[in-house]
PDB file of C-alpha atoms and ligand atoms in Angstrom:
ATOM      1  CA  MET A  30     -30.022 -21.813 102.477  1.00 58.00           C
ATOM      2  CA  GLU A  31     -28.632 -22.873  99.230  1.00 63.00           C
ATOM      3  CA  LYS A  32     -27.516 -20.047  97.151  1.00 69.00           C
ATOM      4  CA  LYS A  33     -29.673 -19.555  94.097  1.00 84.00           C
ATOM      5  CA  ARG A  34     -28.320 -20.016  90.606  1.00 92.00           C
ATOM      6  CA  ILE A  35     -28.256 -16.847  88.725  1.00 97.00           C
ATOM      7  CA  ILE A  36     -28.240 -16.182  84.980  1.00 98.00           C
ATOM      8  CA  VAL A  37     -27.141 -12.717  83.480  1.00 98.00           C
ATOM      9  CA  ALA A  38     -27.512 -11.992  79.949  1.00 98.00           C
ATOM     10  CA  VAL A  39     -25.261  -9.248  78.308  1.00 98.00           C
ATOM     11  CA  ASP A  40     -26.155  -8.428  74.729  1.00 98.00           C
ATOM     12  CA  GLY A  41     -24.982  -5.648  72.387  1.00 98.00           C
ATOM     13  CA  PRO A  42     -23.261  -4.955  69.088  1.00 97.00           C
ATOM     14  CA  ALA A  43     -19.533  -5.523  68.323  1.00 93.00           C
ATOM     15  CA  GLY A  44     -17.212  -3.405  70.163  1.00 91.00           C
ATOM     16  CA  SER A  45     -19.812  -2.181  72.900  1.00 95.00           C
ATOM     17  CA  GLY A  46     -17.372  -3.566  75.542  1.00 93.00           C
ATOM     18  CA  LYS A  47     -19.488  -6.543  76.608  1.00 95.00           C
ATOM     19  CA  SER A  48     -16.781  -9.234  77.038  1.00 94.00           C
ATOM     20  CA  SER A  49     -14.322  -7.242  78.918  1.00 93.00           C
ATOM     21  CA  VAL A  50     -16.952  -5.810  81.482  1.00 97.00           C
ATOM     22  CA  SER A  51     -18.677  -9.075  81.716  1.00 98.00           C
ATOM     23  CA  ARG A  52     -15.443 -10.850  82.443  1.00 97.00           C
ATOM     24  CA  GLU A  53     -14.491  -8.502  85.164  1.00 97.00           C
ATOM     25  CA  ALA A  54     -17.881  -8.324  86.825  1.00 97.00           C
ATOM     26  CA  ALA A  55     -17.644 -12.247  86.792  1.00 97.00           C
ATOM     27  CA  VAL A  56     -14.206 -12.121  88.517  1.00 97.00           C
ATOM     28  CA  ALA A  57     -15.762  -9.418  91.244  1.00 97.00           C
ATOM     29  CA  LEU A  58     -18.681 -11.555  92.003  1.00 96.00           C
ATOM     30  CA  ASN A  59     -17.289 -15.068  91.537  1.00 95.00           C
ATOM     31  CA  LEU A  60     -19.625 -16.082  88.681  1.00 96.00           C
ATOM     32  CA  LYS A  61     -18.537 -18.168  85.661  1.00 96.00           C
ATOM     33  CA  TYR A  62     -18.169 -16.000  82.518  1.00 97.00           C
ATOM     34  CA  ILE A  63     -19.293 -17.560  79.114  1.00 98.00           C
ATOM     35  CA  ASP A  64     -18.342 -15.849  75.857  1.00 98.00           C
ATOM     36  CA  SER A  65     -20.920 -17.107  73.289  1.00 98.00           C
ATOM     37  CA  GLY A  66     -19.427 -15.276  70.402  1.00 97.00           C
ATOM     38  CA  ALA A  67     -16.049 -17.329  70.886  1.00 98.00           C
ATOM     39  CA  ILE A  68     -18.193 -20.291  70.083  1.00 98.00           C
ATOM     40  CA  TYR A  69     -19.335 -18.952  66.883  1.00 97.00           C
ATOM     41  CA  ARG A  70     -15.747 -18.012  66.226  1.00 97.00           C
ATOM     42  CA  ALA A  71     -14.373 -21.302  67.048  1.00 98.00           C
ATOM     43  CA  ILE A  72     -16.921 -23.040  64.633  1.00 98.00           C
ATOM     44  CA  THR A  73     -15.884 -20.554  61.874  1.00 97.00           C
ATOM     45  CA  TRP A  74     -12.005 -21.548  62.611  1.00 98.00           C
ATOM     46  CA  PHE A  75     -13.117 -25.225  62.568  1.00 97.00           C
ATOM     47  CA  LEU A  76     -14.723 -24.834  58.979  1.00 96.00           C
ATOM     48  CA  ILE A  77     -12.013 -22.854  57.601  1.00 97.00           C
ATOM     49  CA  LYS A  78      -9.544 -25.529  58.636  1.00 96.00           C
ATOM     50  CA  GLU A  79     -11.795 -28.227  57.026  1.00 93.00           C
ATOM     51  CA  TYR A  80     -12.769 -26.201  53.751  1.00 93.00           C
ATOM     52  CA  GLY A  81      -9.949 -23.581  53.299  1.00 94.00           C
ATOM     53  CA  THR A  82     -12.838 -21.164  53.478  1.00 92.00           C
ATOM     54  CA  VAL A  83     -16.400 -20.958  54.675  1.00 94.00           C
ATOM     55  CA  PRO A  84     -18.533 -22.156  51.703  1.00 90.00           C
ATOM     56  CA  GLN A  85     -21.544 -19.835  50.873  1.00 88.00           C
ATOM     57  CA  GLY A  86     -25.035 -21.333  51.064  1.00 83.00           C
ATOM     58  CA  LYS A  87     -24.080 -24.656  52.745  1.00 87.00           C
ATOM     59  CA  GLY A  88     -25.853 -25.897  56.046  1.00 92.00           C
ATOM     60  CA  PHE A  89     -23.086 -26.778  58.627  1.00 93.00           C
ATOM     61  CA  SER A  90     -25.049 -28.796  61.177  1.00 91.00           C
ATOM     62  CA  GLY A  91     -23.662 -32.011  59.760  1.00 91.00           C
ATOM     63  CA  ASP A  92     -20.104 -30.859  60.156  1.00 93.00           C
ATOM     64  CA  LEU A  93     -20.663 -30.231  64.110  1.00 94.00           C
ATOM     65  CA  ALA A  94     -21.381 -33.855  64.831  1.00 91.00           C
ATOM     66  CA  GLY A  95     -18.639 -35.067  67.040  1.00 89.00           C
ATOM     67  CA  LEU A  96     -16.950 -31.560  67.307  1.00 94.00           C
ATOM     68  CA  ARG A  97     -15.780 -30.974  70.881  1.00 96.00           C
ATOM     69  CA  ILE A  98     -15.871 -27.310  71.863  1.00 97.00           C
ATOM     70  CA  SER A  99     -15.023 -26.142  75.372  1.00 97.00           C
ATOM     71  CA  GLN A 100     -14.379 -22.937  77.237  1.00 98.00           C
ATOM     72  CA  VAL A 101     -12.439 -22.483  80.384  1.00 97.00           C
ATOM     73  CA  PHE A 102     -12.907 -19.414  82.523  1.00 96.00           C
ATOM     74  CA  LYS A 103     -10.013 -18.876  85.147  1.00 93.00           C
ATOM     75  CA  LYS A 104     -10.356 -16.788  88.304  1.00 86.00           C
ATOM     76  CA  ASP A 105      -7.896 -14.268  86.940  1.00 88.00           C
ATOM     77  CA  GLY A 106     -10.456 -13.342  84.154  1.00 90.00           C
ATOM     78  CA  PHE A 107      -8.783 -15.456  81.276  1.00 93.00           C
ATOM     79  CA  CYS A 108     -11.370 -17.202  79.089  1.00 96.00           C
ATOM     80  CA  ASN A 109      -9.917 -19.829  76.863  1.00 98.00           C
ATOM     81  CA  THR A 110     -11.823 -21.589  74.001  1.00 98.00           C
ATOM     82  CA  TYR A 111     -10.734 -25.143  72.830  1.00 98.00           C
ATOM     83  CA  VAL A 112     -11.834 -27.105  69.585  1.00 98.00           C
ATOM     84  CA  GLY A 113     -10.963 -30.534  70.711  1.00 97.00           C
ATOM     85  CA  ASP A 114      -7.435 -30.180  72.508  1.00 97.00           C
ATOM     86  CA  THR A 115      -6.415 -27.042  70.607  1.00 98.00           C
ATOM     87  CA  ASP A 116      -6.638 -23.747  72.416  1.00 98.00           C
ATOM     88  CA  VAL A 117      -7.918 -21.316  69.460  1.00 98.00           C
ATOM     89  CA  SER A 118      -8.470 -18.363  71.644  1.00 97.00           C
ATOM     90  CA  LEU A 119      -5.976 -16.087  69.903  1.00 94.00           C
ATOM     91  CA  GLU A 120      -6.526 -17.399  66.426  1.00 96.00           C
ATOM     92  CA  ILE A 121     -10.250 -16.902  66.590  1.00 97.00           C
ATOM     93  CA  ARG A 122      -9.800 -13.039  66.895  1.00 90.00           C
ATOM     94  CA  ASN A 123      -8.132 -12.508  63.524  1.00 87.00           C
ATOM     95  CA  GLU A 124      -9.759 -10.815  60.581  1.00 82.00           C
ATOM     96  CA  THR A 125     -10.296 -13.812  58.434  1.00 92.00           C
ATOM     97  CA  ILE A 126     -12.669 -15.254  61.092  1.00 94.00           C
ATOM     98  CA  ALA A 127     -14.452 -11.739  61.455  1.00 86.00           C
ATOM     99  CA  LYS A 128     -14.997 -11.770  57.601  1.00 86.00           C
ATOM    100  CA  ASN A 129     -16.394 -15.185  57.486  1.00 92.00           C
ATOM    101  CA  ILE A 130     -18.394 -15.388  60.773  1.00 92.00           C
ATOM    102  CA  GLY A 131     -21.586 -14.112  59.311  1.00 90.00           C
ATOM    103  CA  LYS A 132     -22.126 -17.317  57.050  1.00 92.00           C
ATOM    104  CA  VAL A 133     -21.693 -19.395  60.155  1.00 95.00           C
ATOM    105  CA  SER A 134     -24.028 -17.520  62.641  1.00 94.00           C
ATOM    106  CA  ASP A 135     -26.802 -17.147  60.110  1.00 94.00           C
ATOM    107  CA  ASP A 136     -27.069 -21.067  59.893  1.00 95.00           C
ATOM    108  CA  PRO A 137     -30.057 -22.116  62.044  1.00 95.00           C
ATOM    109  CA  GLY A 138     -28.586 -25.497  62.455  1.00 96.00           C
ATOM    110  CA  VAL A 139     -25.403 -23.874  63.904  1.00 97.00           C
ATOM    111  CA  ARG A 140     -27.353 -21.598  66.294  1.00 97.00           C
ATOM    112  CA  GLU A 141     -29.354 -24.628  67.719  1.00 97.00           C
ATOM    113  CA  TYR A 142     -26.207 -26.555  68.310  1.00 97.00           C
ATOM    114  CA  VAL A 143     -24.425 -23.351  70.060  1.00 98.00           C
ATOM    115  CA  ASN A 144     -27.588 -22.600  72.097  1.00 98.00           C
ATOM    116  CA  GLY A 145     -27.591 -26.215  73.253  1.00 97.00           C
ATOM    117  CA  LEU A 146     -23.992 -26.005  74.385  1.00 97.00           C
ATOM    118  CA  LEU A 147     -24.398 -22.716  76.201  1.00 98.00           C
ATOM    119  CA  ARG A 148     -27.541 -23.902  78.049  1.00 97.00           C
ATOM    120  CA  SER A 149     -25.795 -27.029  79.112  1.00 96.00           C
ATOM    121  CA  TRP A 150     -22.678 -25.212  80.386  1.00 96.00           C
ATOM    122  CA  ALA A 151     -24.908 -22.863  82.478  1.00 95.00           C
ATOM    123  CA  ARG A 152     -26.951 -25.738  84.010  1.00 94.00           C
ATOM    124  CA  ASP A 153     -24.860 -26.133  87.182  1.00 91.00           C
ATOM    125  CA  ASN A 154     -23.461 -22.676  87.603  1.00 93.00           C
ATOM    126  CA  SER A 155     -24.287 -18.955  88.213  1.00 96.00           C
ATOM    127  CA  ILE A 156     -23.153 -17.415  84.989  1.00 97.00           C
ATOM    128  CA  ILE A 157     -22.773 -14.109  83.079  1.00 98.00           C
ATOM    129  CA  MET A 158     -22.992 -14.801  79.381  1.00 98.00           C
ATOM    130  CA  ASP A 159     -22.418 -12.267  76.639  1.00 98.00           C
ATOM    131  CA  GLY A 160     -23.558 -12.320  72.993  1.00 98.00           C
ATOM    132  CA  ARG A 161     -26.259 -11.085  70.686  1.00 98.00           C
ATOM    133  CA  ASP A 162     -29.184 -13.214  71.634  1.00 98.00           C
ATOM    134  CA  ILE A 163     -28.609 -14.421  75.059  1.00 98.00           C
ATOM    135  CA  GLY A 164     -31.488 -12.524  76.775  1.00 98.00           C
ATOM    136  CA  THR A 165     -33.864 -12.957  73.814  1.00 98.00           C
ATOM    137  CA  VAL A 166     -33.298 -16.435  72.710  1.00 98.00           C
ATOM    138  CA  VAL A 167     -30.809 -18.467  74.829  1.00 98.00           C
ATOM    139  CA  PHE A 168     -32.129 -17.368  78.413  1.00 98.00           C
ATOM    140  CA  PRO A 169     -35.406 -15.569  77.912  1.00 98.00           C
ATOM    141  CA  ASP A 170     -35.851 -15.966  81.631  1.00 97.00           C
ATOM    142  CA  ALA A 171     -32.571 -14.658  82.708  1.00 98.00           C
ATOM    143  CA  ASP A 172     -32.509 -13.083  86.182  1.00 98.00           C
ATOM    144  CA  LEU A 173     -30.935  -9.819  84.667  1.00 98.00           C
ATOM    145  CA  LYS A 174     -30.669  -8.697  81.104  1.00 98.00           C
ATOM    146  CA  VAL A 175     -28.394  -5.917  80.143  1.00 98.00           C
ATOM    147  CA  TYR A 176     -27.942  -4.314  76.604  1.00 98.00           C
ATOM    148  CA  LEU A 177     -24.861  -2.486  76.026  1.00 98.00           C
ATOM    149  CA  ASP A 178     -24.516   0.022  73.189  1.00 97.00           C
ATOM    150  CA  ALA A 179     -22.010   2.813  71.961  1.00 97.00           C
ATOM    151  CA  SER A 180     -21.871   4.849  68.940  1.00 98.00           C
ATOM    152  CA  VAL A 181     -20.288   3.231  65.817  1.00 98.00           C
ATOM    153  CA  ASP A 182     -17.234   5.726  66.228  1.00 98.00           C
ATOM    154  CA  VAL A 183     -16.505   4.940  69.714  1.00 97.00           C
ATOM    155  CA  ARG A 184     -16.786   1.045  69.062  1.00 97.00           C
ATOM    156  CA  ALA A 185     -14.501   1.411  66.090  1.00 97.00           C
ATOM    157  CA  GLU A 186     -11.838   3.308  68.220  1.00 96.00           C
ATOM    158  CA  ARG A 187     -12.080   0.535  70.973  1.00 93.00           C
ATOM    159  CA  ARG A 188     -11.434  -2.212  68.375  1.00 90.00           C
ATOM    160  CA  TYR A 189      -8.565  -0.283  66.615  1.00 93.00           C
ATOM    161  CA  ASN A 190      -6.984   0.273  70.185  1.00 92.00           C
ATOM    162  CA  GLU A 191      -7.236  -3.451  70.929  1.00 88.00           C
ATOM    163  CA  TYR A 192      -5.550  -4.410  67.653  1.00 85.00           C
ATOM    164  CA  LEU A 193      -2.894  -2.019  68.407  1.00 91.00           C
ATOM    165  CA  GLU A 194      -2.254  -3.215  71.786  1.00 90.00           C
ATOM    166  CA  SER A 195      -1.928  -6.708  70.571  1.00 84.00           C
ATOM    167  CA  GLY A 196       0.569  -5.479  68.018  1.00 87.00           C
ATOM    168  CA  LYS A 197      -1.486  -5.595  64.912  1.00 84.00           C
ATOM    169  CA  ASN A 198      -1.212  -2.811  62.235  1.00 86.00           C
ATOM    170  CA  VAL A 199      -4.801  -1.853  61.293  1.00 88.00           C
ATOM    171  CA  ASP A 200      -6.634   1.117  59.453  1.00 93.00           C
ATOM    172  CA  LEU A 201      -9.351   2.836  61.711  1.00 96.00           C
ATOM    173  CA  ASN A 202     -11.612   3.495  58.772  1.00 97.00           C
ATOM    174  CA  SER A 203     -11.613  -0.227  57.569  1.00 93.00           C
ATOM    175  CA  ILE A 204     -12.366  -1.290  61.085  1.00 91.00           C
ATOM    176  CA  LYS A 205     -15.308   1.171  61.278  1.00 95.00           C
ATOM    177  CA  LYS A 206     -16.563  -0.269  57.964  1.00 94.00           C
ATOM    178  CA  GLN A 207     -16.331  -3.873  59.491  1.00 89.00           C
ATOM    179  CA  ILE A 208     -18.252  -2.660  62.502  1.00 92.00           C
ATOM    180  CA  ILE A 209     -21.078  -1.308  60.255  1.00 95.00           C
ATOM    181  CA  GLN A 210     -21.150  -4.349  58.141  1.00 92.00           C
ATOM    182  CA  ARG A 211     -21.211  -6.724  61.286  1.00 90.00           C
ATOM    183  CA  ASP A 212     -23.987  -4.496  62.808  1.00 95.00           C
ATOM    184  CA  ILE A 213     -25.957  -5.076  59.375  1.00 95.00           C
ATOM    185  CA  GLU A 214     -25.449  -8.824  59.683  1.00 92.00           C
ATOM    186  CA  ASP A 215     -26.258  -9.147  63.363  1.00 94.00           C
ATOM    187  CA  THR A 216     -29.462  -7.232  63.274  1.00 96.00           C
ATOM    188  CA  SER A 217     -30.785  -8.726  60.086  1.00 96.00           C
ATOM    189  CA  ARG A 218     -30.162 -12.410  60.502  1.00 94.00           C
ATOM    190  CA  PRO A 219     -33.494 -14.539  60.446  1.00 93.00           C
ATOM    191  CA  PHE A 220     -32.670 -16.321  63.726  1.00 95.00           C
ATOM    192  CA  GLY A 221     -30.948 -14.907  66.818  1.00 96.00           C
ATOM    193  CA  ALA A 222     -30.813 -11.372  65.513  1.00 97.00           C
ATOM    194  CA  LEU A 223     -29.339  -8.785  67.707  1.00 98.00           C
ATOM    195  CA  LYS A 224     -32.245  -6.842  69.346  1.00 96.00           C
ATOM    196  CA  THR A 225     -32.827  -5.246  72.759  1.00 98.00           C
ATOM    197  CA  ALA A 226     -35.068  -7.555  75.064  1.00 98.00           C
ATOM    198  CA  GLU A 227     -38.066  -5.746  76.390  1.00 97.00           C
ATOM    199  CA  ASP A 228     -36.885  -6.267  80.055  1.00 98.00           C
ATOM    200  CA  ALA A 229     -33.258  -5.283  79.438  1.00 98.00           C
ATOM    201  CA  VAL A 230     -31.325  -2.581  81.220  1.00 98.00           C
ATOM    202  CA  VAL A 231     -29.894  -0.528  78.398  1.00 98.00           C
ATOM    203  CA  ILE A 232     -26.655   1.240  78.928  1.00 97.00           C
ATOM    204  CA  ASP A 233     -25.088   3.537  76.374  1.00 97.00           C
ATOM    205  CA  THR A 234     -21.229   3.150  77.154  1.00 96.00           C
ATOM    206  CA  SER A 235     -20.206   5.749  74.623  1.00 96.00           C
ATOM    207  CA  LEU A 236     -19.211   8.362  77.347  1.00 95.00           C
ATOM    208  CA  LEU A 237     -18.412   5.885  80.300  1.00 96.00           C
ATOM    209  CA  SER A 238     -15.203   4.420  81.264  1.00 95.00           C
ATOM    210  CA  LYS A 239     -14.862   0.550  81.376  1.00 95.00           C
ATOM    211  CA  GLU A 240     -14.585   0.953  85.265  1.00 97.00           C
ATOM    212  CA  ASP A 241     -17.828   2.917  85.210  1.00 97.00           C
ATOM    213  CA  VAL A 242     -19.566   0.162  83.134  1.00 98.00           C
ATOM    214  CA  ILE A 243     -18.209  -2.732  85.374  1.00 98.00           C
ATOM    215  CA  ARG A 244     -19.238  -0.882  88.522  1.00 98.00           C
ATOM    216  CA  THR A 245     -22.874  -0.390  87.036  1.00 98.00           C
ATOM    217  CA  LEU A 246     -22.831  -4.152  86.064  1.00 98.00           C
ATOM    218  CA  VAL A 247     -21.806  -5.193  89.548  1.00 98.00           C
ATOM    219  CA  ASP A 248     -24.308  -3.023  91.257  1.00 98.00           C
ATOM    220  CA  LEU A 249     -27.089  -4.573  89.100  1.00 98.00           C
ATOM    221  CA  ILE A 250     -26.048  -8.077  89.860  1.00 97.00           C
ATOM    222  CA  ALA A 251     -25.102  -7.948  93.548  1.00 95.00           C
ATOM    223  CA  PRO A 252     -28.682  -7.846  94.934  1.00 95.00           C
ATOM    224  CA  LEU A 253     -29.898 -10.709  92.791  1.00 95.00           C
TER     225      LEU A 253
HETATM  226  O1  LIG B  19     -19.117 -11.147  70.432  1.00 70.94           O
HETATM  227  P1  LIG B  19     -18.248 -11.439  69.163  1.00 70.94           P
HETATM  228  O2  LIG B  19     -17.940 -10.232  68.245  1.00 70.94           O
HETATM  229  O3  LIG B  19     -17.032 -12.356  69.472  1.00 70.94           O
HETATM  230  O4  LIG B  19     -19.229 -12.149  68.154  1.00 70.94           O
HETATM  231  C1  LIG B  19     -18.947 -12.786  67.100  1.00 70.94           C
HETATM  232  C2  LIG B  19     -19.956 -12.986  65.997  1.00 70.94           C
HETATM  233  O5  LIG B  19     -20.611 -14.202  66.392  1.00 70.94           O
HETATM  234  C3  LIG B  19     -21.070 -11.862  65.912  1.00 70.94           C
HETATM  235  O6  LIG B  19     -20.790 -11.016  64.996  1.00 70.94           O
HETATM  236  C4  LIG B  19     -22.241 -12.653  65.665  1.00 70.94           C
HETATM  237  C5  LIG B  19     -22.125 -14.044  66.235  1.00 70.94           C
HETATM  238  N1  LIG B  19     -22.718 -14.216  67.427  1.00 70.94           N
HETATM  239  C6  LIG B  19     -24.017 -14.471  67.447  1.00 70.94           C
HETATM  240  O7  LIG B  19     -24.622 -14.708  66.271  1.00 70.94           O
HETATM  241  N2  LIG B  19     -24.813 -14.788  68.472  1.00 70.94           N
HETATM  242  C7  LIG B  19     -24.224 -14.738  69.875  1.00 70.94           C
HETATM  243  N3  LIG B  19     -24.870 -14.802  70.985  1.00 70.94           N
HETATM  244  C8  LIG B  19     -22.881 -14.285  69.885  1.00 70.94           C
HETATM  245  C9  LIG B  19     -22.107 -14.133  68.719  1.00 70.94           C
END
């Protein structure tokens, strides 16, 4: 019998650990991992390159015609994002992108473009995709929806440690402020706002190790 295609949606706020646990669950279960936030980041990268900054109050859908964004997920767990032939995976993680991304992800034309791209990438594969509106907007019929959450302090500390590990010198308090600001932006945008799907499994990861969360996710997906 042909294996059924499965769609797993993992949503949650910044720093809830979505991407690292989704990636590792994908490796363990031989699924394709798709990082939807990286697409919004890549578009922000592109607009900054074009305009020098992201202009306020402008619609960006016209800028996206002809834009080639792609993502390659490798079996070792690496997920690289490209704009044209340029690998932007590292650059899209910087603070300038984080500060400007709200203006880009609020744009309904951009969201429509990204949603189309994400759905087309999922067409022929069993996937696990993380983001903010995957279970509510992009795949409302997903086979499994998971909502990962954690307290603001725990999420700020995780981001802080990630920056430290990558050699960046940052201030924990300013990271916390950024997370709070991003929560406000993510939950209040008129389209694609972060919210818990009614049929999502909600996991508070504040007191859980990464391994615990991966195991829980794998146990939820395996029987599908
Ligand atoms: O997951 P991330 O932190 O890389 O996402 C960066 C931003 O992209 C996030 O603050 C809001 C936006 N985003 C979104 O609006 N919808 C998604 N499905 C994923 C990300």
